[in-house]
Amino acid sequence: MAIAPKSTLLQKLKDGHNVYGTCITSTAPMWPVSLQRAGLDFVFLDTEHIPLDRSELARLCQIFRAYGIAPIVRVPKPDPFLACMAIDGGAVGVIAPYLESVDQITDLVGATKYRPLKGERLARYLSGKEQMPDDLRQYLEAHNAGNLCIANIESVPALERLDDLLSVPGLDAVFIGPHDLSVSLGLPEQYDHPDFEAAVLKIIQTTRSKGLSVGIHFSQSPERQIHWVRQGGNIIVHSFDVALFGQRLRNDIGSIRKAVGDLLPTDEGASFVI
């Protein structure tokens, strides 16, 4: 009896399912099996804020893929060549940070959906100035099948141009960057402020109205994730390894201190931000 192929992350989203993942910053070899045991669909590998070199990134992507976990990579800046490099290394999805123009998103679509085609010829196809031959289109669709093109929306200018940005053909999803968005709004880390919540809700509703998927990355309690899923989010990007380890360790050590009668340390912990 033939075994049906496992659904790709992109197909799960197209089928209307929620998908679950976390961010990993460590290159330690035991993380992939831990994520697999947690039943995660994807791992978020951030090369914008985390010092991962190209060889480390490629190794992580290949290991996570071997465990059936889709690697989604955030490149350091909006650059189609960096996006292609991430996919060549094994990324299934690519996120470019701080996107604020249609051209930036178009370039990201070109890198994720039309590689290895680049340059002027690709630009003419993407702009509609030249019709792509059917044979070439079929080849590129097969060559890039399952790739996810994801835009980071995390600024006021992006909010102001949201409809145009999310209308670029080939875009699959949006990641909301809550920290950068709150700073751009002039409300740093005020995640319960009505203006911040209104901005996130606008992004979610606009994204979903375009038939695209959307998620927001929080490193705090699961309640924030639950709240935004109920508002329409379907990509759950929960926390990251350092934050999760720190939170659990603090809780466990606190329980031990309390049980044996030792004083708890004063609360001097800083918030975790990626």
Tab-separated table of N, CA, C and O in Angstrom, residues 22-23 178 191 216-222 224-225 237-244 247 271-274:
chain	number	residue	atom	x	y	z
A	22	THR	N	8.988	27.361	16.755
A	22	THR	CA	9.711	28.203	17.704
A	22	THR	C	11.013	28.635	17.050
A	22	THR	O	11.383	28.133	15.988
A	23	CYS	N	11.694	29.553	17.698
A	23	CYS	CA	12.983	30.036	17.207
A	23	CYS	C	14.106	29.310	17.943
A	23	CYS	O	14.039	29.148	19.164
A	178	PRO	N	6.731	42.137	16.716
A	178	PRO	CA	6.094	42.979	17.730
A	178	PRO	C	7.026	44.000	18.360
A	178	PRO	O	6.612	45.128	18.643
A	191	TYR	N	2.943	46.075	24.700
A	191	TYR	CA	2.193	45.137	23.879
A	191	TYR	C	0.709	45.076	24.210
A	191	TYR	O	-0.064	44.466	23.457
A	216	ILE	N	2.688	36.045	14.608
A	216	ILE	CA	3.396	37.058	15.390
A	216	ILE	C	4.303	36.331	16.368
A	216	ILE	O	3.903	35.328	16.972
A	217	HIS	N	5.535	36.810	16.502
A	217	HIS	CA	6.537	36.116	17.314
A	217	HIS	C	6.644	36.765	18.684
A	217	HIS	O	7.161	37.875	18.811
A	218	PHE	N	6.136	36.058	19.699
A	218	PHE	CA	6.248	36.529	21.076
A	218	PHE	C	7.087	35.552	21.887
A	218	PHE	O	6.989	34.339	21.712
A	219	SER	N	7.906	36.103	22.791
A	219	SER	CA	8.742	35.278	23.657
A	219	SER	C	8.225	35.279	25.086
A	219	SER	O	8.975	35.024	26.026
A	220	GLN	N	6.966	35.609	25.259
A	220	GLN	CA	6.387	35.654	26.593
A	220	GLN	C	5.374	34.526	26.748
A	220	GLN	O	5.544	33.467	26.175
A	221	SER	N	4.356	34.720	27.516
A	221	SER	CA	3.432	33.641	27.860
A	221	SER	C	2.629	33.169	26.647
A	221	SER	O	2.391	33.930	25.703
A	222	PRO	N	2.183	31.905	26.680
A	222	PRO	CA	1.366	31.383	25.575
A	222	PRO	C	0.060	32.138	25.379
A	222	PRO	O	-0.524	32.084	24.288
A	224	ARG	N	-0.550	35.215	24.926
A	224	ARG	CA	-0.497	36.181	23.815
A	224	ARG	C	-0.690	35.473	22.475
A	224	ARG	O	-1.362	35.982	21.578
A	225	GLN	N	-0.062	34.307	22.325
A	225	GLN	CA	-0.230	33.555	21.087
A	225	GLN	C	-1.685	33.130	20.910
A	225	GLN	O	-2.254	33.238	19.819
A	237	VAL	N	4.463	31.287	16.151
A	237	VAL	CA	5.920	31.348	16.328
A	237	VAL	C	6.161	31.644	17.806
A	237	VAL	O	6.217	32.800	18.213
A	238	HIS	N	6.285	30.609	18.603
A	238	HIS	CA	6.328	30.835	20.049
A	238	HIS	C	7.738	30.806	20.611
A	238	HIS	O	8.429	29.796	20.546
A	239	SER	N	8.175	31.932	21.143
A	239	SER	CA	9.370	32.063	21.957
A	239	SER	C	10.635	31.597	21.230
A	239	SER	O	10.676	31.478	20.005
A	240	PHE	N	11.707	31.357	21.983
A	240	PHE	CA	12.948	30.818	21.447
A	240	PHE	C	13.704	30.114	22.555
A	240	PHE	O	13.363	30.229	23.740
A	241	ASP	N	14.720	29.349	22.172
A	241	ASP	CA	15.360	28.426	23.103
A	241	ASP	C	15.860	29.090	24.382
A	241	ASP	O	15.624	28.599	25.488
A	242	VAL	N	16.559	30.216	24.282
A	242	VAL	CA	17.124	30.874	25.464
A	242	VAL	C	16.020	31.332	26.417
A	242	VAL	O	16.104	31.146	27.634
A	243	ALA	N	14.958	31.934	25.859
A	243	ALA	CA	13.858	32.401	26.698
A	243	ALA	C	13.151	31.239	27.382
A	243	ALA	O	12.868	31.283	28.584
A	244	LEU	N	12.868	30.184	26.620
A	244	LEU	CA	12.181	29.030	27.195
A	244	LEU	C	13.019	28.361	28.279
A	244	LEU	O	12.516	28.002	29.345
A	247	GLN	N	13.090	30.738	31.359
A	247	GLN	CA	11.818	30.771	32.088
A	247	GLN	C	11.620	29.495	32.891
A	247	GLN	O	11.226	29.529	34.065
A	271	SER	N	13.807	41.486	29.798
A	271	SER	CA	12.922	40.826	28.839
A	271	SER	C	13.735	40.271	27.693
A	271	SER	O	14.816	40.752	27.380
A	272	PHE	N	13.219	39.215	27.063
A	272	PHE	CA	13.880	38.599	25.933
A	272	PHE	C	13.277	39.166	24.646
A	272	PHE	O	12.071	39.214	24.479
A	273	VAL	N	14.133	39.590	23.753
A	273	VAL	CA	13.656	40.161	22.493
A	273	VAL	C	14.470	39.587	21.354
A	273	VAL	O	15.696	39.502	21.427
A	274	ILE	N	13.770	39.170	20.292
A	274	ILE	CA	14.435	38.805	19.025
A	274	ILE	C	13.696	39.557	17.937
A	274	ILE	O	12.499	39.483	17.857
